[in-house]
XYZ file of C-alpha atoms in Angstrom:
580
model
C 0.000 0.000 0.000
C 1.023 3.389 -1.023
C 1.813 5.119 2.610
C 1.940 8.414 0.936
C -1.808 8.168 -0.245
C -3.019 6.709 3.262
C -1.302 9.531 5.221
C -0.887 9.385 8.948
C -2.664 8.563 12.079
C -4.992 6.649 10.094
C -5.785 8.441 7.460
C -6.611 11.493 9.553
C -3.568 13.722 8.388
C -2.777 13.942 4.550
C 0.284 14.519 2.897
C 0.237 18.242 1.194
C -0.239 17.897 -2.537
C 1.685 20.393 -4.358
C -0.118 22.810 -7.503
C 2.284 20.182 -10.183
C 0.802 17.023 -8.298
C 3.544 16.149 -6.130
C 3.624 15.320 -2.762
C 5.301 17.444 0.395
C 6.035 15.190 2.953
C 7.561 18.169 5.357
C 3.748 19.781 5.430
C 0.577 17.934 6.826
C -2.953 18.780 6.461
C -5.629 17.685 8.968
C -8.706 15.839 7.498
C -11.354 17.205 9.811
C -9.927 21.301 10.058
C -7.619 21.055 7.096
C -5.106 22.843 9.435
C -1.726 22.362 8.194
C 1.335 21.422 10.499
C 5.297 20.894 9.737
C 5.724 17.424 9.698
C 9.606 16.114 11.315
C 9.000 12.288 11.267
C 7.079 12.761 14.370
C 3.031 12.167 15.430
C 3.390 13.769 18.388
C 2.073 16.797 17.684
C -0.286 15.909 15.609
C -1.537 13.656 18.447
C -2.177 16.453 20.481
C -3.899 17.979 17.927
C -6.406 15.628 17.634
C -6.649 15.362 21.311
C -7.394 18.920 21.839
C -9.252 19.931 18.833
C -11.197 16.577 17.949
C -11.711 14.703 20.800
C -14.009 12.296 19.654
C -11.814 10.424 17.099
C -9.766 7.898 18.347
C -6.085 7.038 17.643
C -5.538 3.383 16.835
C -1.810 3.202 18.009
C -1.454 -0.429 17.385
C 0.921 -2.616 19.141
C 3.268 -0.663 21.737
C 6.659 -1.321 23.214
C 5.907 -2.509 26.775
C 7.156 -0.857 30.112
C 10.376 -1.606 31.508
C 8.327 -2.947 34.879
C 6.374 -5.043 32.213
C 9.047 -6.566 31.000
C 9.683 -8.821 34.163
C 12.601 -10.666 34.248
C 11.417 -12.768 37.470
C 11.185 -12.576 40.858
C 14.498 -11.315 43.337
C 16.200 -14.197 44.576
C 16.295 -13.947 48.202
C 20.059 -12.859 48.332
C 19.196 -9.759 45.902
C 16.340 -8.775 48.111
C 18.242 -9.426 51.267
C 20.766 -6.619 49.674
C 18.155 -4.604 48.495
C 16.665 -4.211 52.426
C 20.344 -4.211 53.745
C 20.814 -1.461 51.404
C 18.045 0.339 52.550
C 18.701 0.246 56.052
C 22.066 1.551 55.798
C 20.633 4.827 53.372
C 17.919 4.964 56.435
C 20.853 4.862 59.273
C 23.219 6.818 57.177
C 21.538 10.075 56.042
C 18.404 9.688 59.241
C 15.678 9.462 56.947
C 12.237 8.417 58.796
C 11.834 4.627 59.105
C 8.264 5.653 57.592
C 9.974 6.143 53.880
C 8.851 2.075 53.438
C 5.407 3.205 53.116
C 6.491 5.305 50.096
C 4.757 4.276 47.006
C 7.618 5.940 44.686
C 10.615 3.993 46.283
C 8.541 0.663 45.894
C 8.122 1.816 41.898
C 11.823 2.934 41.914
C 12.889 -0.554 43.040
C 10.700 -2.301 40.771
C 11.616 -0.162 37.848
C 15.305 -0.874 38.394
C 15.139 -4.530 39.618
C 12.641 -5.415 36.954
C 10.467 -7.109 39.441
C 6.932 -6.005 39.434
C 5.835 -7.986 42.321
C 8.605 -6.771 44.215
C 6.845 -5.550 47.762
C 8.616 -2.827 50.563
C 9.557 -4.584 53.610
C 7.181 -3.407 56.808
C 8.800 -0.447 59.075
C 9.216 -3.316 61.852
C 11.730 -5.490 59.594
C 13.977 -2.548 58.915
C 13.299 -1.464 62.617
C 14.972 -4.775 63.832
C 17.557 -4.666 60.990
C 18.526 -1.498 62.547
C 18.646 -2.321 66.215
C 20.992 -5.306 64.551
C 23.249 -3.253 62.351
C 23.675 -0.879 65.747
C 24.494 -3.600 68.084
C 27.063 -4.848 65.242
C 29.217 -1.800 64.482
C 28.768 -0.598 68.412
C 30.472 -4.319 69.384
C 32.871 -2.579 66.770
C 33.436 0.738 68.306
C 33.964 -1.094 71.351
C 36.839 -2.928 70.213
C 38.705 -0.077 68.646
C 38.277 1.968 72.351
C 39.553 -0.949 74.118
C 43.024 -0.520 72.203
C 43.266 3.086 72.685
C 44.889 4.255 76.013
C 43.463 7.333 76.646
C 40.309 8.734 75.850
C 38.838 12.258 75.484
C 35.168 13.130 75.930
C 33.051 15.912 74.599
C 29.300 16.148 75.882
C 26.675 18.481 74.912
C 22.921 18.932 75.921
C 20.356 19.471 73.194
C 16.131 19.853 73.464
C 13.936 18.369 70.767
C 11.380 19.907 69.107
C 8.577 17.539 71.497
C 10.825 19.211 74.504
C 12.589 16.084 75.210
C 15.921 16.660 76.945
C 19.130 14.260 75.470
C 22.665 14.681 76.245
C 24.990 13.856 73.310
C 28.773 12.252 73.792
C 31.560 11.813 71.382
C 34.972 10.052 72.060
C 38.239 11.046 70.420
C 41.348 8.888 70.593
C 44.854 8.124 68.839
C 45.441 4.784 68.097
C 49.046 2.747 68.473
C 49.536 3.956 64.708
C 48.942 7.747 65.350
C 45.616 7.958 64.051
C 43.036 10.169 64.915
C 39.675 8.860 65.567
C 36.587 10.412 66.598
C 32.820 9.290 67.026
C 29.862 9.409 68.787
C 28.495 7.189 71.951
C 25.556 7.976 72.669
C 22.666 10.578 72.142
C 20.729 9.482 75.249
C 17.509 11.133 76.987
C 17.324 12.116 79.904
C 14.603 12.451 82.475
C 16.011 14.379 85.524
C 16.772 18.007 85.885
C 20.540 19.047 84.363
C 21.763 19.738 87.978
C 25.391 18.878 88.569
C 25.284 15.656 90.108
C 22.914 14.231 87.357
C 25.116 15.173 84.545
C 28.019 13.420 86.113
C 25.960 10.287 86.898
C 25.236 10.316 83.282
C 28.729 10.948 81.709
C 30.191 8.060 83.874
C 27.117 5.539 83.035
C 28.007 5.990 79.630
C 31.915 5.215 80.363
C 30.667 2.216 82.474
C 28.336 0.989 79.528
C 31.721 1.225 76.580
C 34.396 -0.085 79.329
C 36.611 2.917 79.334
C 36.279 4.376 82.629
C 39.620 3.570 83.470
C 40.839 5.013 80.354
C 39.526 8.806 80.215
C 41.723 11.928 80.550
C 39.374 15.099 79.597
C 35.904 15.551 79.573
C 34.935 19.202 77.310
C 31.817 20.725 77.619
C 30.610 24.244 77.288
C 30.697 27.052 80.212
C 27.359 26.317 81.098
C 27.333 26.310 85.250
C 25.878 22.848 85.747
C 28.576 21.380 83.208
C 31.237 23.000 84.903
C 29.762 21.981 88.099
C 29.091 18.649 86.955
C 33.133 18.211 85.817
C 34.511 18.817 88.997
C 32.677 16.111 90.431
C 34.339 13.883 87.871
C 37.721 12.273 88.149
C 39.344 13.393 84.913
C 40.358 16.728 83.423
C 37.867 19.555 82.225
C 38.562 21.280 79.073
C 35.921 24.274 78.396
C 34.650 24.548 74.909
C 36.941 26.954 73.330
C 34.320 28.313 70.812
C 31.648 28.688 73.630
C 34.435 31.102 74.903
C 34.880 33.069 71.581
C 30.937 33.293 71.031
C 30.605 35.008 74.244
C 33.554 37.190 74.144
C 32.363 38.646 70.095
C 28.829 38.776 71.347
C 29.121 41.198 74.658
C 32.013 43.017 72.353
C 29.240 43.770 69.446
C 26.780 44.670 72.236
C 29.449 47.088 74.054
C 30.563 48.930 71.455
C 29.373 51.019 68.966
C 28.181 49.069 66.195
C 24.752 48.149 67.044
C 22.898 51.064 65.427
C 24.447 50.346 62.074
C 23.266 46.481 62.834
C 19.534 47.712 63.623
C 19.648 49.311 60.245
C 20.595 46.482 58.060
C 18.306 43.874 60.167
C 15.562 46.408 58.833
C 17.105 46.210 55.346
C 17.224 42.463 55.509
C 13.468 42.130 56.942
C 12.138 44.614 54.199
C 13.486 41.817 51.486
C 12.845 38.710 53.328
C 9.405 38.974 54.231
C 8.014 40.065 50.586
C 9.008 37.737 48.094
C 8.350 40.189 45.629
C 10.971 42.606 46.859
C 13.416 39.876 46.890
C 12.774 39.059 43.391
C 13.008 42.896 42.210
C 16.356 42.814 44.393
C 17.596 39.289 42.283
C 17.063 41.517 39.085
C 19.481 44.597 39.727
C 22.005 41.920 40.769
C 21.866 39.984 37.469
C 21.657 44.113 36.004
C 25.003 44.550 37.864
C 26.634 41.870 37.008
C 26.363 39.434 40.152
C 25.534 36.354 41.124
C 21.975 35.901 42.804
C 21.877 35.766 46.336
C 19.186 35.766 49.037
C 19.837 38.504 51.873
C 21.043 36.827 55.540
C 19.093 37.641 58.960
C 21.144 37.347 61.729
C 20.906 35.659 65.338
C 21.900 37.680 67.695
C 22.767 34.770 69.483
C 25.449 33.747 66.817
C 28.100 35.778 65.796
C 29.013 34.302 63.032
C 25.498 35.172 61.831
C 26.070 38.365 61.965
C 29.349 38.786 59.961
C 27.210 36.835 56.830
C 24.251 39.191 56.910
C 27.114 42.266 57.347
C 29.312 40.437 54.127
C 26.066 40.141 52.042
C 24.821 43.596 52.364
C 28.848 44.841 51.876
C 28.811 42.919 48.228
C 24.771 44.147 47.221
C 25.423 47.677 48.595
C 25.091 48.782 44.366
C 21.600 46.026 43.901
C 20.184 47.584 47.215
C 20.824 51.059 46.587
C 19.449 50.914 43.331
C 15.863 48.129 44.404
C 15.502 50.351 47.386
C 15.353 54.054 45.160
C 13.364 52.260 42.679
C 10.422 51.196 45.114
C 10.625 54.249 46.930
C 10.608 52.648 50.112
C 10.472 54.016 53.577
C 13.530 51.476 54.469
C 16.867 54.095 54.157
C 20.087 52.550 52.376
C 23.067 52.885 54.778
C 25.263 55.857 54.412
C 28.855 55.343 53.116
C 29.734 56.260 56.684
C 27.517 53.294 58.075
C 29.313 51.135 55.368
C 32.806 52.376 55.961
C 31.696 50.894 59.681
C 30.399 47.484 58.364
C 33.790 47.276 56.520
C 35.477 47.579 59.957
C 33.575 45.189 61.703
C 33.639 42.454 59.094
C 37.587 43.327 59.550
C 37.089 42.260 63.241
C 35.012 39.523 63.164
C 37.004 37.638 60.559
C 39.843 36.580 61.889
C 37.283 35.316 64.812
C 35.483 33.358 62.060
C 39.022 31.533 60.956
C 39.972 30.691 64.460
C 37.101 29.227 65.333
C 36.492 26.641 62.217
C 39.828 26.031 62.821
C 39.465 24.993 66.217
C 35.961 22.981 65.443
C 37.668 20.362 63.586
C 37.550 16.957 64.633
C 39.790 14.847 61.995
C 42.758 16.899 62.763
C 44.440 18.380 65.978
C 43.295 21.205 67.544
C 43.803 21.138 71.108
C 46.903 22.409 70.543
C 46.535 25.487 68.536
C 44.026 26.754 70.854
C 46.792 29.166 72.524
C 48.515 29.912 69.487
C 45.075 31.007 68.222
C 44.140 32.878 70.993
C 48.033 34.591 70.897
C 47.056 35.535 66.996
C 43.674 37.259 68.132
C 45.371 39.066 70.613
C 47.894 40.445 68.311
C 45.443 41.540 65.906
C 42.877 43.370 68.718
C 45.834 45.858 69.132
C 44.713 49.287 69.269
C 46.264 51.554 66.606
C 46.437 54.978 66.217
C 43.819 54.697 63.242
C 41.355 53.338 64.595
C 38.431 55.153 64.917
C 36.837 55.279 68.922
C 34.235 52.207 68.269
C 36.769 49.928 66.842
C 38.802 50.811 69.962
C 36.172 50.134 72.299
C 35.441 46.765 70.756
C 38.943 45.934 70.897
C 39.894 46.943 74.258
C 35.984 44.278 75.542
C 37.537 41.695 73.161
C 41.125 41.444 75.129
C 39.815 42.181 77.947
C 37.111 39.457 77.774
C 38.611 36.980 76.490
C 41.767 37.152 78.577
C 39.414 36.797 81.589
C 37.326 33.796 79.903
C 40.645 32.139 78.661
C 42.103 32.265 82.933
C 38.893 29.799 83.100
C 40.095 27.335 81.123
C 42.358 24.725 81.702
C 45.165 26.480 81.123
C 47.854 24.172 82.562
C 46.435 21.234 79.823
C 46.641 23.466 77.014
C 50.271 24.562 77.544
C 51.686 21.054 77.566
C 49.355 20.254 74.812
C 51.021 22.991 72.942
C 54.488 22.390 73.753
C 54.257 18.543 72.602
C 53.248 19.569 69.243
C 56.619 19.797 66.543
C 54.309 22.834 65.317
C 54.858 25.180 68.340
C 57.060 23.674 70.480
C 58.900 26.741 70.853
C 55.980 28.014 72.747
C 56.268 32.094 71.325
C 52.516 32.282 71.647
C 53.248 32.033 75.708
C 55.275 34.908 77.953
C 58.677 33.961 78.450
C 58.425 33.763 82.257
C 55.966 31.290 81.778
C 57.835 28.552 79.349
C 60.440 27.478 81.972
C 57.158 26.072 83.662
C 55.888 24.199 81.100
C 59.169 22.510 80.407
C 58.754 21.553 84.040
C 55.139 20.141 84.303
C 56.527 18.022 80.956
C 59.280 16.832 83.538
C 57.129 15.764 85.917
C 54.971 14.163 84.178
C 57.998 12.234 82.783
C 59.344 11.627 86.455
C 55.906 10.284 87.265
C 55.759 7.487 84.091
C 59.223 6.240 84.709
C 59.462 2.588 85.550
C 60.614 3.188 89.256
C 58.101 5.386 90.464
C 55.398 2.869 88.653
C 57.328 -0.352 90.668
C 57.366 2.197 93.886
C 53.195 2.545 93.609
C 52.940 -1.499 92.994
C 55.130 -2.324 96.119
C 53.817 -0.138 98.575
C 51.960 -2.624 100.403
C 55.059 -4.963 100.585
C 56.343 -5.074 103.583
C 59.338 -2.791 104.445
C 62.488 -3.600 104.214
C 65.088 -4.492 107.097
C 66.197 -1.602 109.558
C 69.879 -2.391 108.522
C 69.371 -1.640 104.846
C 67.548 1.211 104.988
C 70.447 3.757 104.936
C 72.138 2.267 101.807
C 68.468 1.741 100.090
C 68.435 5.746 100.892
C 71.715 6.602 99.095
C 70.484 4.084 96.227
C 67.229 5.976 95.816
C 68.848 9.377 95.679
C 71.415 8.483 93.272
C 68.497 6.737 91.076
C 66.461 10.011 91.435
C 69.659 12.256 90.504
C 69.743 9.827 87.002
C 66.374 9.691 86.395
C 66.096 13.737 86.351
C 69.323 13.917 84.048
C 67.910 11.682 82.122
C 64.190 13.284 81.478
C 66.477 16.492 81.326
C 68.051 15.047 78.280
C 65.004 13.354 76.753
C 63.316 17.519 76.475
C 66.399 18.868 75.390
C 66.496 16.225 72.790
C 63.130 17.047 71.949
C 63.885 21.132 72.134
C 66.934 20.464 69.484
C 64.402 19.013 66.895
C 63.788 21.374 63.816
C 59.969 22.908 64.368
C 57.199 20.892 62.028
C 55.879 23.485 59.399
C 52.508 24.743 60.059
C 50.772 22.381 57.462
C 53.001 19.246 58.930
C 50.542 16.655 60.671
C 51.692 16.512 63.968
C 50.748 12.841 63.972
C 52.563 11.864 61.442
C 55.458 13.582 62.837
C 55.249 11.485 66.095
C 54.537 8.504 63.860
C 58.027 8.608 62.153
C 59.838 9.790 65.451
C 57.983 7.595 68.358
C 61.136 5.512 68.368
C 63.580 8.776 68.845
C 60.784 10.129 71.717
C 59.792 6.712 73.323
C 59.452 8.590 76.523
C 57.545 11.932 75.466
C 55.262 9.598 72.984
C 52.530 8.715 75.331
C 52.162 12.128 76.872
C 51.667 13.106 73.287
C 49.511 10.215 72.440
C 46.826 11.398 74.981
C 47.135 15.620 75.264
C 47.193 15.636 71.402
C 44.049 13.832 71.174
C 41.955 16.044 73.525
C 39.655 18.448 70.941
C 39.568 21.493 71.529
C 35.766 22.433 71.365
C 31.938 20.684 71.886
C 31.500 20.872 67.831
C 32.254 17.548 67.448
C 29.199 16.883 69.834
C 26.963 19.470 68.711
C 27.006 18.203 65.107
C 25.055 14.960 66.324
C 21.951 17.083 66.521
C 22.090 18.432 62.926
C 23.775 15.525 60.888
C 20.461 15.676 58.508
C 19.564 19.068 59.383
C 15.827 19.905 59.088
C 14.474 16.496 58.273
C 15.947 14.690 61.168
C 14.562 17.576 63.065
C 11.138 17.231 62.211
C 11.352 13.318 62.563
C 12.649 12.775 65.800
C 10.334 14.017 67.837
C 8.324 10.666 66.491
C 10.672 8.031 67.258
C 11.610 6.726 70.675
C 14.471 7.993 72.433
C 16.231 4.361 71.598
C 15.591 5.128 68.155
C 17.234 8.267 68.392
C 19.870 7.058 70.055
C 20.616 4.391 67.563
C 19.802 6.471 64.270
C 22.135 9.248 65.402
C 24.662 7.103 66.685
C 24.264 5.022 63.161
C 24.501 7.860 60.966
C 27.570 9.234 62.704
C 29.087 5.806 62.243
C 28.519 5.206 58.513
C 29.429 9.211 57.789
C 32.653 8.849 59.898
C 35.606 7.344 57.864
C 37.600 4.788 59.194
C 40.497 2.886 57.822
C-alpha cells in the first residue's frame, strides 16, 4: 500500500499535494480542520492535535513497546532482596531518613523499575526497625573494640532539646590509636529524664563510660561554660577542658553589644526584613544583581545569638550595597540605604570579626588536631585586637571588651592542659605564643609528668603494700634511691632537650605523622603526646550529632523513641565517619 496516499494517524492527516501534483512530505494537512502542520517524522504533535481539537476520534496506536516494569525478568532471589533491604537500612541509618519512607509508594516503583520485578513488595517499618537495632548492636560491638586498644580517651558532651521538649545529652569520644591515628565518634545521644543539675550530669557521663568499658581510660571531659557542666566536671575524676568556641561566642557577642556598632546592625536587620518577608521585593532585588553583574543571592538575617550570623548578613549587604541602593530608590521605600559612613563601619567590623570566624572553624575540627593550637590562636587574636592609632573610637572600644574578655574567659580554662598540649606539638614547640616567664614552667610540668611514668616510680606505687624492708638496709636503700632520682632527672632532662633540638614541624606538617616517624627517637615523650594531642579542643564535634540531617531529622525525631534516636544518630555518625 502506497503510505503516501493513506497519510498518517490513520488516514486522519494527509500529505500536502503540491499545484504540479507532487507530494510534500515536510507539510501535513488535517482531514477534519484542514489545518496544516510541519511534519519532522514525528506524530506527536499531531496527536495532540487531535486530542485537543477533535476529541471524539480515536487514535488506533497499534501494538506498543511494553514498560520496563512489564518486562519482568522474574522474581528477586532472596540474596538480591536481602541486599536490596540491607541497602536500605544503611541509606535509612546513614543520612536519618524516617523509618516511615517504606510506606512510600515511589521507592517501591523505583525498586521495581530498576530490579525489573513487578511484584517486588517494601519490607514493613518493623523489619527494617529490627535490621537497625541489629546493624547498631554490630558496628557498636565494633566501636567497642577499637576503644579498648586506645589508652586514653577524650570526651566531649553536649545537651540538646527536641522539638517535642525532650531533653538528650549527646557524647563523642576522640582517641589516637598505636599507629597515630586520629579517631573520633559518637556514643551515645541518650535522653534524659532528671533536671541538668550537677550531680545528674556526672551520673550520666560516667554511666556511659561504664556501659563502653573505658572508665579507666579517660583523661578530659569538654563541655561548654554552662554552670551545671562545669559543676558537673569537677565532680568527675578526669580533666575539664571548656569549649573553646563557647568562649569566643561570648567574648564577640558582649564586644558587638558594648561597642558602637549596634545602630548600624539595627539598620541592616531592617534592610534584611524589608526583602525577606516580601518575596516580591526579593525578586526585584535578584534583578538589579543579574543588572550589575552578580551572582543571585538571598539577603542573611542574623541571630543575635550567633556571631558568626552576623558577619554573613554584614558580608552580604557589603557585596549588594550597588543592587540595594538601586531596588531600594526604585520602590521608593520608607527602608533608608546605609550611608557610606555606616558602610565604611560594616567594613570595619567584618575586619574584626574575621579573623574570629578563621579561628574558630579552625578549632571545630575533629579529623585533625586542635587542642593544641588553641593558645597559638588565641596569641594571633590578641595580636590583631591591638589598638592603633587609626582606629576610629568604636573599633577601639570593641577591641579593648575583646582582650579584655577573652583574657578573663581564657584564665577559666584549663590552662595548665593546654600549655603542655602545645608544647608537645613539633608545630609550636617553641611556645612564642606564651610569655617567656611562663615557658620554663611548662618545660617543668613536661618533667614531671615524665618523672611520674618512669618505671621506678610505677614499681614504687605497685610495692607499697610490701612489707618494708630491714632496719639495717635502709640507709644504703636511701643513698640508692637518691642516686636513682639524681639519674632519672638527668635523664628526662636530656630526653626535652632532645626534643627542644628538633627542627619545628611546618605549620601544614601533621603533627601525627610527625610522632609517627619519630615515636622511636621520643619513646618517653610519645605517650604524653599520644593522649594531650588527642583532647579536641571544642563541643562541635558533639553538637554536630543534633544536625547531621539538618531539618528532616529535626522534624522526625520528635516521632521516634528515644532508643531510636539514640541508635539512628549514633548510626549515621558511624557510617558518615571514615575509618580505615
Amino acid at each position: 500500500m502506497d503510505k503516501t496516499k493513506e497519510g498518517l494517524l490513520d488516514g486522519k492527516f494527509k500529505y500536502k499535494t503540491l499545484p504540479d501534483g507532487s507530494v510534500d512530505k515536510t507539510k501535513v494537512i488535517c482531514a477534519f480542520c484542514k489545518a496544516e502542520f510541519n511534519y519532522h517524522r514525528s506524530n506527536s504533535s499531531l496527536a495532540y492535535h487531535l486530542k485537543a481539537k477533535h476529541p471524539t476520534e480515536t487514535i488506533s496506536t497499534g501494538p506498543r513497546q511494553c514498560k520496563l516494569q512489564e518486562c519482568v525478568r522474574g522474581k528477586m532471589t532472596r540474596s538480591v532482596s536481602d541486599k536490596v533491604m540491607n541497602a536500605l537500612v544503611i541509606w535509612i541509618a546513614k543520612n536519618c531518613r524516617p523509618i516511615n519512607i517504606v510506606d512510600d509508594d515511589g521507592l517501591r516503583d523505583i525498586i521495581r523499575t530498576t530490579s525489573g520485578d513487578a511484584s517486588y513488595n517494601m519490607p514493613s517499618r518493623g523489619t527494617i526497625m529490627s535490621k537497625i537495632h541489629t546493624l547498631y548492636d554490630d558496628v557498636k560491638a565494633q566501636r567497642m573494640n577499637t576503644l579498648q586498644q586506645a589508652t586514653h580517651i577524650a570526651l566531649t558532651g553536649d545537651h540538646w532539646t527536641s522539638v517535642s521538649n525532650d531533653n538528650y545529652l549527646g557524647i563523642t569520644a576522640h582517641f589516637v590509636d598505636k599507629e597515630w591515628k586520629l579517631h573520633s565518634f559518637a556514643l551515645t545521644v541518650s535522653k534524659t529524664e532528671e533536671r541538668q543539675y550537677a550531680e545528674a550530669c556526672a551520673d550520666h557521663f560516667l554511666d556511659v563510660a561504664r556501659e563502653w568499658k573505658i572508665e579507666d581510660k579517660l583523661s578530659t571531659l569538654g563541655t561548654d561554660s554552662a554552670r551545671n557542666m562545669v559543676a558537673a566536671a569537677r565532680l568527675l575524676p578526669f580533666e575539664h577542658l571548656p569549649c573553646t568556641a563557647h568562649i569566643l561566642q561570648r567574648t564577640v557577642t558582649v564586644s558587638i553589644h558594648g561597642s558602637g556598632f549596634e545602630s548600624v546592625l539595627a539598620k541592616c536587620r531592617k534592610i534584611v526584613g524589608h526583602f525577606k518577608h516580601s518575596p516580591s521585593n526579593a525578586h526585584e532585588l535578584m534583578e538589579q544583581q543579574v543588572a550589575c553583574g552578580q551572582k543571585q543571592e538571598s539577603l542573611v538575617q542574623d541571630v543575635t545569638t550567633r556571631w558568626n550570623s552576623t558577619l554573613e548578613m554584614v558580608k552580604r549587604i557589603q557585596r549588594n550595597k550597588s543592587p540595594l541602593t538601586t531596588t531600594l530608590a526604585q520602590q521608593k521605600s520608607n527602608v533608608a540605604m546605609l550611608t557610606t559612613q555606616e558602610l565604611a563601619k560594616l567594613q570595619k567590623l567584618e575586619e574584626l570579626l574575621e579573623p574570629c570566624r578563621y579561628v574558630t572553624e579552625l578549632l571545630g575540627g575533629e579529623q585533625y588536631i586542635s587542642c593544641s593550637v588553641v593558645l597559638p590562636a588565641l596569641c594571633h587574636l590578641f595580636k590583631i585586637m591591638e589598638s592603633t592609632e587609626d582606629d576610629p573610637a568604636y573599633v577601639v572600644q570593641f577591641k579593648n571588651d575583646f582582650t579584655s574578655g577573652l583574657s578573663k574567659r581564657k584564665d577559666s580554662t584549663n590552662l595548665t592542659w593546654l600549655k603542655i598540649a602545645t608544647a608537645i606539638d613539633p608545630r609550636f614547640k617553641d611556645l612564642k605564643c606564651l610569655p617567656k616567664d611562663e615557658r620554663n614552667e611548662v618545660w617543668a610540668s613536661l618533667s614531671k609528668l615524665l618523672m611520674a611514668q618512669s618505671p621506678g616510680k610505677q614499681e614504687s606505687k605497685e610495692t607499697t603494700d610490701q612489707q618494708p624492708p630491714k632496719k639495717r638496709r635502709i640507709s644504703v636503700l636511701l643513698v640508692s634511691s637518691d642516686s636513682e632520682s639524681d639519674e632519672e632527672e638527668e635523664s628526662i632532662e636530656q630526653c626535652l632537650n632532645h626534643y627542644k633540638a628538633e627542627p619545628k614541624l611546618h605549620m601544614e606538617g601533621c603533627p601525627l605523622q610527625w610522632w609517627k616517624k619519630t615515636e622511636a627517637t621520643h619513646a618517653r615523650l610519645a605517650p604524653i603526646a599520644c593522649k594531650y594531642l588527642s583532647t579536641p579542643a571544642t563541643t562541635v564535634p558533639c553538637e554536630r550529632l543534633f544536625s547531621l540531617s539538618g531539618h528532616i531529622i529535626q522534624k522526625k525525631r520528635a516521632t521516634l523513641s528515644p532508643d531510636n534516636v539514640n541508635r539512628l544518630v549514633c548510626l549515621s555518625n558511624w557510617q558518615n565517619v571514615k575509618e580505615d
